[in-house]
């Protein structure tokens, strides 16, 4: 039951997207998101959509997984849509009580929803094709210059790696503790809201105790291996930008420009 | 004697319908009689832990039925709940489920969920604490201040206090030193003697299983490999070794002695039995031993 949560789930694979340097991927996603937000025309969105569809296709990730990543956002999408529809001034096509639904409003709502959907889909593609470890590595390297300003970049990256590493462990632990308390007759599914909140105590207390115990054990294990932070630390797998990574970045920059001028280009071509 | 637990052809498939599909339990049938002491042995990953979670309805079998006291435990919500209290399940490392402010309250958690009145809860908590050898003054301290062995026994008491008719223990002695192991075994024995409950004891240690069980069930890759009295099971040492299980050291010694030509029984699995067998041989045929 708890195992069904998708939390930046990684699907191992060997497609071009999987093999790209995580730093390149991260920057590419940022560029894609920028393109999405500067685009204001139908053609810009169409380009973004086609490009993303092509990415999903070559990554061999089932489009169903992308839809699954959108499911938690349905409420936000509806909310955004409705608000945009009601509060955009313009040519009214429908009117009741104090509400005016305008042509511009409908367009705005549609664009807004489309924009958010593409945004989530693109970032999901990043986490679906990049292992969490590679992603934190990339973040550490990209934020490296901040070290000069005494920002503990390495420590943040290490904390993130450890947190990600322990998510499945803690989920498993929660499952186990829940079963154990159920075996002693604990009931999590009935009673009032307060009863249910109280029923969580027998799970949360052991879970916290065990999380602290694990943290302690891990700290000891790291100290035993003389871990002392990022200073002078080398890596087993150093990230290297291959020509195809630079190529991907150049492509994304060009894409960004293309989307920005999509309206004008379309006007010339058509 | 009647059957307290009857398991009919149950299978359990994890992640059914996905590429990760895996059958942990395959078509298993077994039963436990009232007051019996059964040892369930299996290698790591043989499906032991999955199997025992079906006995009190924590897991629902993909197919097959589980009867507790003749009642299908998945017939209704009430039936499942009743099964929870009739079949007490002690998980691996049960000390990790302690959570209350005091040991007393923690042991009382199960009985309180059963909806018993305060007097009865108090009686059960004190009886259970006594059975696991926790002194009266330990009841008022935080369970997190107890020693490792005491924590385990306090967790055990939490299940004893529900006074189940079948006590299922999943590797109750894992991670303890020999003294701790002995203490746990004694707690279980005491509980059994007083309550008359049946006990099903999951382990991968042949020695422990051999010492205390009336009957052994050997699990291999989600299926029952064999079952019978310890003597019957251990006399079939080849099948056990093939399933990756150790046979008790004494049994191994006797098999080796037999191979070298001594007319000893292969069904010896405890030290006292070994002594008796050697004495029998010595008194029976002086010439054969050396």
Coordinates of C-alpha atoms in Angstrom, one line a residue:
Chain A
X1 CA 0.0 0.0 0.0
X2 CA 2.7 2.4 1.0
X3 CA 4.9 1.1 -1.7
X4 CA 2.6 2.5 -4.4
X5 CA 3.8 6.1 -3.8
X6 CA 5.8 7.4 -6.7
X7 CA 8.4 9.8 -5.3
X8 CA 10.6 10.9 -8.1
X9 CA 10.8 7.3 -9.2
X10 CA 13.6 6.2 -11.4
X11 CA 13.2 3.7 -14.2
X12 CA 16.6 2.3 -15.2
X13 CA 17.1 2.2 -18.9
X14 CA 19.7 2.8 -21.6
X15 CA 18.1 5.4 -23.9
X16 CA 19.8 8.6 -25.0
X17 CA 18.0 10.4 -22.2
X18 CA 19.2 8.0 -19.6
X19 CA 22.8 8.3 -20.8
X20 CA 23.0 12.1 -20.9
X21 CA 25.1 13.7 -18.2
X22 CA 22.7 14.6 -15.3
X23 CA 24.0 18.1 -15.3
X24 CA 23.2 18.6 -19.0
X25 CA 19.7 17.1 -18.3
X26 CA 19.1 19.4 -15.3
X27 CA 20.0 22.5 -17.3
X28 CA 18.0 21.2 -20.3
X29 CA 14.9 20.9 -18.1
X30 CA 15.4 24.4 -16.8
X31 CA 15.7 25.7 -20.4
X32 CA 12.6 23.8 -21.3
X33 CA 10.7 25.3 -18.4
X34 CA 11.9 28.7 -19.5
X35 CA 10.7 28.1 -23.0
X36 CA 7.3 27.1 -21.7
X37 CA 7.0 30.4 -19.7
X38 CA 8.2 32.7 -22.4
X39 CA 6.1 31.1 -25.0
X40 CA 2.8 33.0 -25.5
X41 CA 1.6 31.5 -28.8
X42 CA -0.2 28.4 -29.9
X43 CA 2.8 27.4 -32.0
X44 CA 5.2 27.7 -29.1
X45 CA 3.1 25.3 -27.0
X46 CA 2.8 23.0 -30.0
X47 CA 6.5 22.9 -30.3
X48 CA 7.0 22.2 -26.6
X49 CA 4.4 19.5 -26.7
X50 CA 5.9 17.8 -29.7
X51 CA 9.4 17.9 -28.3
X52 CA 8.3 16.4 -25.0
X53 CA 6.4 13.7 -26.7
X54 CA 9.5 12.9 -28.7
X55 CA 11.5 12.7 -25.5
X56 CA 9.0 10.4 -23.9
X57 CA 9.1 8.2 -27.0
X58 CA 12.9 7.8 -27.1
X59 CA 13.1 7.2 -23.4
X60 CA 10.9 4.2 -23.7
X61 CA 9.0 5.2 -20.6
X62 CA 5.3 4.4 -20.8
X63 CA 3.1 7.5 -21.3
X64 CA 1.0 6.0 -18.6
X65 CA 3.7 6.8 -16.1
X66 CA 3.6 10.5 -17.2
X67 CA -0.1 10.6 -16.7
X68 CA 0.3 9.0 -13.3
X69 CA 2.7 11.8 -12.3
X70 CA -0.1 14.3 -13.2
X71 CA -2.8 12.7 -11.1
X72 CA -2.0 14.4 -7.8
X73 CA -2.3 17.8 -9.6
X74 CA -5.8 17.4 -10.9
X75 CA -7.2 19.7 -8.2
X76 CA -4.7 22.4 -8.8
X77 CA -5.2 22.2 -12.5
X78 CA -9.0 22.6 -12.2
X79 CA -8.6 25.4 -9.7
X80 CA -6.1 27.3 -12.0
X81 CA -8.4 26.7 -15.0
X82 CA -11.5 28.0 -13.2
X83 CA -9.8 31.1 -11.8
X84 CA -8.3 32.0 -15.2
X85 CA -11.6 31.5 -16.9
X86 CA -13.5 33.8 -14.4
X87 CA -11.1 36.6 -13.9
X88 CA -9.7 37.4 -17.4
X89 CA -11.4 40.5 -18.7
X90 CA -12.3 40.6 -22.4
X91 CA -15.1 39.8 -24.8
X92 CA -17.8 38.1 -22.8
X93 CA -19.4 35.1 -24.4
X94 CA -21.4 33.8 -21.4
X95 CA -22.8 35.6 -18.4
X96 CA -24.6 34.6 -15.2
X97 CA -25.0 36.4 -11.9
X98 CA -21.7 38.1 -11.2
X99 CA -19.6 35.8 -13.4
X100 CA -18.4 36.7 -16.9
X101 CA -16.8 34.0 -19.0
X102 CA -14.8 35.6 -21.7
X103 CA -13.2 34.2 -24.9
X104 CA -9.8 35.4 -23.6
X105 CA -10.5 33.7 -20.3
X106 CA -11.1 30.3 -21.9
X107 CA -7.9 30.6 -23.9
X108 CA -6.0 31.7 -20.9
X109 CA -7.3 28.8 -18.8
X110 CA -6.5 26.3 -21.5
X111 CA -2.9 27.7 -22.0
X112 CA -2.3 27.8 -18.2
X113 CA -3.4 24.1 -17.7
X114 CA -1.4 23.0 -20.7
X115 CA 1.6 24.9 -19.4
X116 CA 1.4 23.2 -15.9
X117 CA 0.9 19.8 -17.4
X118 CA 4.0 20.2 -19.6
X119 CA 6.0 21.5 -16.7
X120 CA 5.2 18.6 -14.5
X121 CA 5.6 16.1 -17.3
X122 CA 9.1 17.5 -18.2
X123 CA 10.3 17.4 -14.6
X124 CA 8.9 13.9 -14.2
X125 CA 10.9 12.9 -17.3
X126 CA 14.0 14.1 -15.5
X127 CA 13.4 12.1 -12.4
X128 CA 12.2 9.1 -14.4
X129 CA 15.4 8.9 -16.4
X130 CA 18.0 10.0 -13.8
X131 CA 18.8 8.1 -10.6
X132 CA 18.4 10.2 -7.5
X133 CA 22.1 9.8 -6.8
X134 CA 23.1 11.1 -10.2
X135 CA 20.8 14.0 -9.7
X136 CA 22.3 15.1 -6.4
X137 CA 25.7 14.7 -7.9
X138 CA 24.7 17.0 -10.7
X139 CA 23.3 19.5 -8.2
X140 CA 26.5 19.5 -6.2
X141 CA 28.6 20.1 -9.2
X142 CA 26.3 22.8 -10.6
X143 CA 26.1 24.6 -7.3
X144 CA 29.9 24.2 -6.8
X145 CA 30.7 27.8 -7.4
X146 CA 28.6 28.7 -4.3
X147 CA 31.3 27.1 -2.2
X148 CA 33.3 30.3 -2.6
X149 CA 30.6 32.1 -0.8
X150 CA 30.9 29.5 2.1
X151 CA 27.7 27.8 1.2
X152 CA 28.1 24.1 2.4
X153 CA 27.1 22.7 -1.0
X154 CA 28.7 19.3 -0.5
X155 CA 27.0 18.9 2.9
X156 CA 23.6 19.7 1.4
X157 CA 24.1 17.2 -1.4
X158 CA 25.2 14.6 1.1
X159 CA 22.1 15.2 3.2
X160 CA 19.9 14.9 0.2
X161 CA 21.6 11.7 -0.9
X162 CA 21.1 10.2 2.6
X163 CA 17.5 11.3 2.8
X164 CA 16.7 9.8 -0.6
X165 CA 18.6 6.6 0.4
X166 CA 16.4 6.2 3.5
X167 CA 13.0 6.8 2.0
X168 CA 12.5 3.1 0.9
X169 CA 14.0 1.9 4.2
X170 CA 11.6 4.0 6.3
X171 CA 8.6 3.0 4.2
X172 CA 9.4 -0.6 4.7
X173 CA 9.9 0.0 8.4
X174 CA 6.5 1.8 8.6
X175 CA 4.9 -1.2 7.0
X176 CA 6.4 -3.5 9.5
X177 CA 5.5 -1.4 12.5
X178 CA 1.9 -1.0 11.2
X179 CA 1.6 -4.8 10.9
X180 CA 3.0 -5.4 14.3
X181 CA 0.6 -2.9 15.9
X182 CA -2.3 -4.4 13.9
X183 CA -1.4 -7.8 15.3
X184 CA -1.9 -6.3 18.7
X185 CA -5.4 -5.1 17.7
X186 CA -4.6 -1.5 16.7
X187 CA -7.3 -0.2 14.3
X188 CA -6.3 2.5 11.8
X189 CA -9.3 2.6 9.6
X190 CA -12.2 3.4 11.8
X191 CA -13.4 5.9 14.4
X192 CA -13.4 9.7 14.4
X193 CA -10.7 11.9 13.0
X194 CA -9.2 12.4 16.5
X195 CA -9.3 8.6 17.1
X196 CA -7.4 8.1 13.9
X197 CA -4.8 10.7 14.7
X198 CA -4.3 9.0 18.1
X199 CA -4.0 5.6 16.4
X200 CA -0.9 7.0 14.6
X201 CA 1.0 7.4 17.9
X202 CA 1.9 3.6 18.1
X203 CA 3.4 3.9 14.6
X204 CA 5.1 7.3 14.8
X205 CA 6.9 6.8 18.1
X206 CA 8.7 3.5 17.1
X207 CA 9.4 5.0 13.6
X208 CA 11.1 8.1 15.1
X209 CA 13.1 6.0 17.5
X210 CA 14.3 3.8 14.7
X211 CA 15.1 6.7 12.4
X212 CA 17.2 8.3 15.2
X213 CA 18.9 4.9 15.8
X214 CA 19.7 4.5 12.1
X215 CA 21.0 8.1 11.9
X216 CA 23.3 7.4 14.8
X217 CA 24.5 4.1 13.3
X218 CA 25.1 5.8 10.0
X219 CA 27.1 8.6 11.6
X220 CA 29.3 6.2 13.4
X221 CA 29.9 4.2 10.3
X222 CA 30.8 7.3 8.4
X223 CA 33.2 8.5 11.1
X224 CA 34.8 5.1 11.2
X225 CA 35.7 5.6 7.6
X226 CA 37.1 9.0 8.4
X227 CA 34.4 11.0 6.6
X228 CA 35.1 14.7 7.1
X229 CA 33.0 16.5 4.6
X230 CA 33.7 17.5 1.0
X231 CA 37.2 19.0 1.4
X232 CA 39.6 17.1 -0.9
X233 CA 37.2 14.3 -1.5
X234 CA 37.4 12.5 -4.8
X235 CA 34.7 10.4 -6.6
X236 CA 34.5 7.0 -8.0
X237 CA 32.5 8.2 -11.0
X238 CA 33.5 11.7 -12.0
X239 CA 30.9 13.4 -14.2
X240 CA 32.3 14.2 -17.7
X241 CA 30.5 16.2 -20.3
X242 CA 30.7 14.3 -23.5
X243 CA 30.1 16.0 -26.9
X244 CA 26.6 14.7 -27.0
X245 CA 25.9 16.5 -23.7
X246 CA 27.1 19.8 -25.1
X247 CA 25.1 19.0 -28.2
X248 CA 22.0 18.5 -26.1
X249 CA 22.5 21.9 -24.4
X250 CA 23.1 23.7 -27.7
X251 CA 19.9 22.1 -29.0
X252 CA 17.9 23.2 -26.0
X253 CA 19.2 26.8 -26.3
X254 CA 18.2 26.8 -30.0
X255 CA 14.9 25.3 -29.0
X256 CA 14.4 28.1 -26.5
X257 CA 14.9 30.7 -29.1
X258 CA 12.7 28.9 -31.6
X259 CA 9.8 28.8 -29.1
X260 CA 10.3 32.4 -28.3
X261 CA 9.9 33.4 -32.0
X262 CA 7.4 30.6 -32.9
X263 CA 4.6 33.1 -33.6
X264 CA 6.7 35.2 -36.1
X265 CA 8.2 32.1 -37.8
X266 CA 4.8 30.6 -38.2
X267 CA 3.5 33.8 -39.7
X268 CA 6.3 33.9 -42.3
X269 CA 6.0 30.2 -43.2
X270 CA 2.3 29.9 -43.4
Chain B
X1 CA -7.8 -32.5 20.2
X2 CA -9.3 -30.0 17.8
X3 CA -7.6 -27.8 15.3
X4 CA -7.0 -24.2 16.3
X5 CA -5.6 -23.2 12.9
X6 CA -6.3 -24.7 9.6
X7 CA -4.7 -23.4 6.4
X8 CA -6.1 -24.7 3.1
X9 CA -4.2 -24.3 -0.1
X10 CA -3.1 -20.7 0.3
X11 CA -0.9 -18.9 -2.1
X12 CA 0.4 -15.4 -1.9
X13 CA 1.6 -13.5 -4.9
X14 CA 3.4 -10.2 -4.4
X15 CA 2.9 -7.4 -7.0
X16 CA 0.5 -9.5 -9.0
X17 CA 0.2 -8.3 -12.6
X18 CA 3.4 -6.4 -12.7
X19 CA 6.9 -7.4 -14.0
X20 CA 7.9 -7.8 -10.3
X21 CA 5.4 -10.6 -9.7
X22 CA 6.7 -13.2 -7.3
X23 CA 4.9 -16.0 -5.5
X24 CA 6.1 -16.0 -1.8
X25 CA 3.8 -18.8 -0.7
X26 CA 2.6 -21.5 -3.0
X27 CA -0.4 -23.7 -2.3
X28 CA 0.3 -24.4 1.3
X29 CA -2.0 -26.5 3.6
X30 CA -1.2 -27.1 7.2
X31 CA -2.9 -27.2 10.6
X32 CA -2.0 -26.7 14.2
X33 CA -3.7 -28.6 17.0
X34 CA -4.8 -27.2 20.3
X35 CA -1.8 -27.0 22.7
X36 CA 0.7 -28.2 20.1
X37 CA 4.3 -26.8 19.8
X38 CA 5.1 -26.6 16.1
X39 CA 8.5 -25.5 14.6
X40 CA 8.4 -23.8 11.2
X41 CA 11.8 -24.0 9.6
X42 CA 13.0 -22.5 6.4
X43 CA 15.9 -20.7 4.8
X44 CA 16.0 -16.9 4.5
X45 CA 13.5 -16.0 1.8
X46 CA 11.6 -19.3 2.0
X47 CA 8.3 -17.5 2.7
X48 CA 8.1 -18.1 6.4
X49 CA 7.4 -14.5 7.4
X50 CA 4.8 -14.1 4.6
X51 CA 3.1 -17.3 5.6
X52 CA 2.7 -16.5 9.3
X53 CA 1.2 -13.1 8.5
X54 CA -1.8 -15.0 7.0
X55 CA -2.5 -16.7 10.3
X56 CA -4.1 -13.6 11.9
X57 CA -5.4 -12.0 8.7
X58 CA -2.6 -9.3 8.3
X59 CA -2.2 -10.6 4.8
X60 CA -5.0 -11.9 2.7
X61 CA -4.1 -14.9 0.6
X62 CA -4.3 -14.5 -3.2
X63 CA -6.1 -17.9 -3.1
X64 CA -7.1 -20.4 -0.4
X65 CA -8.7 -20.0 3.0
X66 CA -7.5 -19.7 6.6
X67 CA -9.7 -21.0 9.4
X68 CA -9.1 -20.1 13.0
X69 CA -11.2 -22.3 15.3
X70 CA -13.1 -23.5 12.3
X71 CA -14.1 -19.9 11.2
X72 CA -13.0 -18.3 7.9
X73 CA -11.0 -15.3 9.1
X74 CA -11.8 -13.3 6.0
X75 CA -15.6 -14.0 6.2
X76 CA -16.2 -10.6 7.8
X77 CA -14.4 -7.7 9.5
X78 CA -15.4 -9.0 12.9
X79 CA -14.0 -12.5 12.1
X80 CA -10.7 -10.9 11.1
X81 CA -10.6 -8.9 14.3
X82 CA -11.4 -12.0 16.4
X83 CA -8.6 -13.8 14.7
X84 CA -6.1 -11.0 15.6
X85 CA -6.8 -11.7 19.3
X86 CA -6.9 -15.5 19.0
X87 CA -3.7 -15.8 17.1
X88 CA -1.0 -13.7 18.8
X89 CA 1.8 -12.8 16.4
X90 CA 5.2 -11.7 17.6
X91 CA 7.2 -10.2 14.8
X92 CA 10.9 -10.3 14.3
X93 CA 12.7 -7.9 16.6
X94 CA 9.5 -7.1 18.4
X95 CA 11.3 -4.6 20.7
X96 CA 11.1 -2.1 17.8
X97 CA 7.3 -1.8 18.3
X98 CA 7.4 -0.5 21.9
X99 CA 6.0 3.0 22.0
X100 CA 4.2 3.8 25.3
X101 CA 5.5 5.9 28.2
X102 CA 5.7 3.0 30.5
X103 CA 6.2 -0.7 30.1
X104 CA 2.8 -1.3 31.9
X105 CA 1.0 0.8 29.3
X106 CA 2.8 -0.9 26.4
X107 CA 1.8 -4.4 27.6
X108 CA -1.7 -3.1 28.2
X109 CA -2.0 -1.9 24.5
X110 CA -3.3 -5.3 23.2
X111 CA -5.8 -6.0 26.0
X112 CA -7.1 -2.5 25.8
X113 CA -7.7 -2.9 22.1
X114 CA -9.7 -6.0 23.0
X115 CA -12.0 -3.8 25.0
X116 CA -11.4 -5.5 28.3
X117 CA -12.2 -3.7 31.6
X118 CA -9.5 -2.2 33.8
X119 CA -9.4 -5.0 36.4
X120 CA -8.9 -7.6 33.7
X121 CA -6.3 -5.5 31.9
X122 CA -4.4 -5.1 35.2
X123 CA -4.5 -8.9 35.9
X124 CA -3.3 -9.7 32.4
X125 CA -0.5 -7.2 32.4
X126 CA 0.9 -8.4 35.7
X127 CA 0.5 -12.1 34.7
X128 CA 2.3 -11.5 31.4
X129 CA 5.1 -9.5 33.0
X130 CA 5.6 -12.4 35.5
X131 CA 5.7 -14.9 32.7
X132 CA 8.5 -13.0 30.9
X133 CA 10.3 -12.4 34.2
X134 CA 10.0 -8.6 34.3
X135 CA 10.0 -7.4 38.0
X136 CA 7.1 -5.3 39.3
X137 CA 9.1 -2.1 39.4
X138 CA 10.1 -2.5 35.8
X139 CA 6.5 -1.9 34.8
X140 CA 6.6 1.8 35.7
X141 CA 9.8 2.7 33.7
X142 CA 10.0 3.7 30.1
X143 CA 10.4 0.8 27.8
X144 CA 13.3 2.7 26.1
X145 CA 15.3 2.5 29.4
X146 CA 15.3 -1.3 29.5
X147 CA 18.2 -3.4 28.4
X148 CA 18.0 -5.2 25.0
X149 CA 16.9 -8.5 26.4
X150 CA 14.4 -6.9 28.7
X151 CA 12.9 -4.9 25.8
X152 CA 12.4 -8.1 23.8
X153 CA 10.7 -9.7 26.8
X154 CA 8.5 -6.7 27.4
X155 CA 7.4 -6.8 23.7
X156 CA 6.7 -10.5 24.1
X157 CA 4.6 -9.8 27.2
X158 CA 2.5 -7.4 25.1
X159 CA 1.4 -10.3 23.0
X160 CA 1.1 -12.8 25.9
X161 CA -1.3 -10.3 27.6
X162 CA -3.8 -10.8 24.8
X163 CA -3.9 -14.5 25.9
X164 CA -4.0 -15.9 22.4
X165 CA -4.9 -19.5 21.9
X166 CA -2.2 -19.8 19.3
X167 CA 1.0 -17.9 19.8
X168 CA 3.0 -17.4 16.6
X169 CA 6.6 -16.2 17.0
X170 CA 8.7 -15.1 14.0
X171 CA 12.4 -15.7 14.9
X172 CA 11.9 -14.7 18.5
X173 CA 15.6 -15.3 19.4
X174 CA 17.2 -13.5 16.5
X175 CA 20.2 -11.3 17.5
X176 CA 20.4 -12.5 21.1
X177 CA 23.2 -14.1 23.0
X178 CA 22.9 -17.7 24.3
X179 CA 21.7 -16.5 27.7
X180 CA 19.1 -14.3 26.0
X181 CA 17.9 -17.1 23.7
X182 CA 17.5 -19.4 26.7
X183 CA 15.5 -16.8 28.5
X184 CA 13.1 -16.3 25.6
X185 CA 12.6 -20.0 25.2
X186 CA 11.8 -20.2 29.0
X187 CA 9.3 -17.4 28.6
X188 CA 7.5 -19.2 25.8
X189 CA 7.5 -22.5 27.8
X190 CA 6.1 -20.7 30.8
X191 CA 3.3 -19.1 28.8
X192 CA 2.4 -22.3 27.2
X193 CA 2.3 -24.2 30.4
X194 CA 0.0 -21.7 32.1
X195 CA -2.3 -20.9 29.2
X196 CA -2.3 -24.2 27.4
X197 CA -2.0 -22.3 24.1
X198 CA -0.5 -23.8 21.0
X199 CA 2.7 -22.3 19.8
X200 CA 4.1 -22.0 16.3
X201 CA 7.7 -21.0 16.3
X202 CA 9.5 -19.8 13.2
X203 CA 13.2 -20.2 13.1
X204 CA 16.1 -21.1 10.9
X205 CA 18.0 -22.7 13.7
X206 CA 17.6 -26.4 13.6
X207 CA 18.9 -26.9 17.1
X208 CA 16.3 -24.6 18.7
X209 CA 13.5 -26.2 16.6
X210 CA 14.6 -29.7 17.5
X211 CA 14.7 -29.0 21.2
X212 CA 11.3 -27.6 21.8
X213 CA 8.9 -28.7 19.0
X214 CA 6.5 -31.6 18.9
X215 CA 6.3 -31.3 15.2
X216 CA 8.3 -29.6 12.5
X217 CA 7.2 -28.1 9.2
X218 CA 10.0 -27.4 6.7
X219 CA 9.5 -24.7 4.2
X220 CA 11.5 -24.3 1.0
X221 CA 10.8 -21.7 -1.7
X222 CA 7.3 -21.1 -0.6
X223 CA 6.3 -24.7 -0.4
X224 CA 6.2 -27.3 2.3
X225 CA 9.2 -29.6 1.8
X226 CA 8.3 -32.0 4.6
X227 CA 6.6 -32.2 8.0
X228 CA 6.6 -34.6 10.8
X229 CA 8.2 -35.3 14.2
X230 CA 11.7 -34.0 14.7
X231 CA 13.0 -37.6 14.4
X232 CA 11.3 -38.1 11.1
X233 CA 12.4 -34.8 9.7
X234 CA 16.0 -35.0 10.7
X235 CA 16.4 -38.6 9.6
X236 CA 15.9 -37.1 6.1
X237 CA 19.0 -35.1 6.3
X238 CA 19.8 -35.1 2.6
X239 CA 16.6 -33.2 1.6
X240 CA 17.3 -30.7 4.4
X241 CA 20.8 -30.0 3.2
X242 CA 19.6 -29.7 -0.4
X243 CA 17.2 -27.0 0.8
X244 CA 20.1 -25.1 2.2
X245 CA 19.3 -25.9 5.9
X246 CA 21.6 -27.0 8.5
X247 CA 20.9 -30.1 10.5
X248 CA 21.7 -30.1 14.2
X249 CA 25.4 -30.7 14.9
X250 CA 24.6 -33.8 17.0
X251 CA 22.7 -35.3 14.1
X252 CA 25.5 -34.6 11.7
X253 CA 27.9 -36.3 14.1
X254 CA 25.7 -39.3 14.4
X255 CA 25.2 -39.6 10.6
X256 CA 29.0 -39.5 10.2
X257 CA 29.5 -42.2 12.9
X258 CA 26.8 -44.3 11.2
X259 CA 28.6 -43.9 7.9
X260 CA 31.8 -45.2 9.6
X261 CA 29.9 -48.3 10.6
X262 CA 28.5 -47.8 14.1
X263 CA 24.8 -49.0 14.4
X264 CA 23.5 -45.7 15.7
X265 CA 20.0 -44.3 15.1
X266 CA 20.1 -41.4 12.5
X267 CA 17.1 -39.8 14.3
X268 CA 19.1 -38.2 17.1
X269 CA 18.8 -34.4 17.4
X270 CA 19.5 -33.4 21.0
X271 CA 22.4 -33.9 23.3
X272 CA 20.4 -35.9 25.9
X273 CA 19.2 -38.2 23.2
X274 CA 22.7 -38.6 21.9
X275 CA 23.9 -39.6 25.4
X276 CA 21.1 -42.1 25.7
X277 CA 21.9 -43.6 22.3
X278 CA 25.6 -43.9 23.1
X279 CA 24.9 -45.5 26.5
X280 CA 22.4 -47.9 24.8
X281 CA 25.1 -48.9 22.3
X282 CA 27.8 -49.2 25.0
X283 CA 25.7 -51.4 27.3
X284 CA 24.1 -53.4 24.4
X285 CA 27.1 -54.4 22.5
X286 CA 30.4 -53.6 24.3
X287 CA 32.5 -55.0 21.5
X288 CA 31.2 -52.7 18.8
X289 CA 32.3 -49.4 20.4
X290 CA 36.0 -49.3 20.2

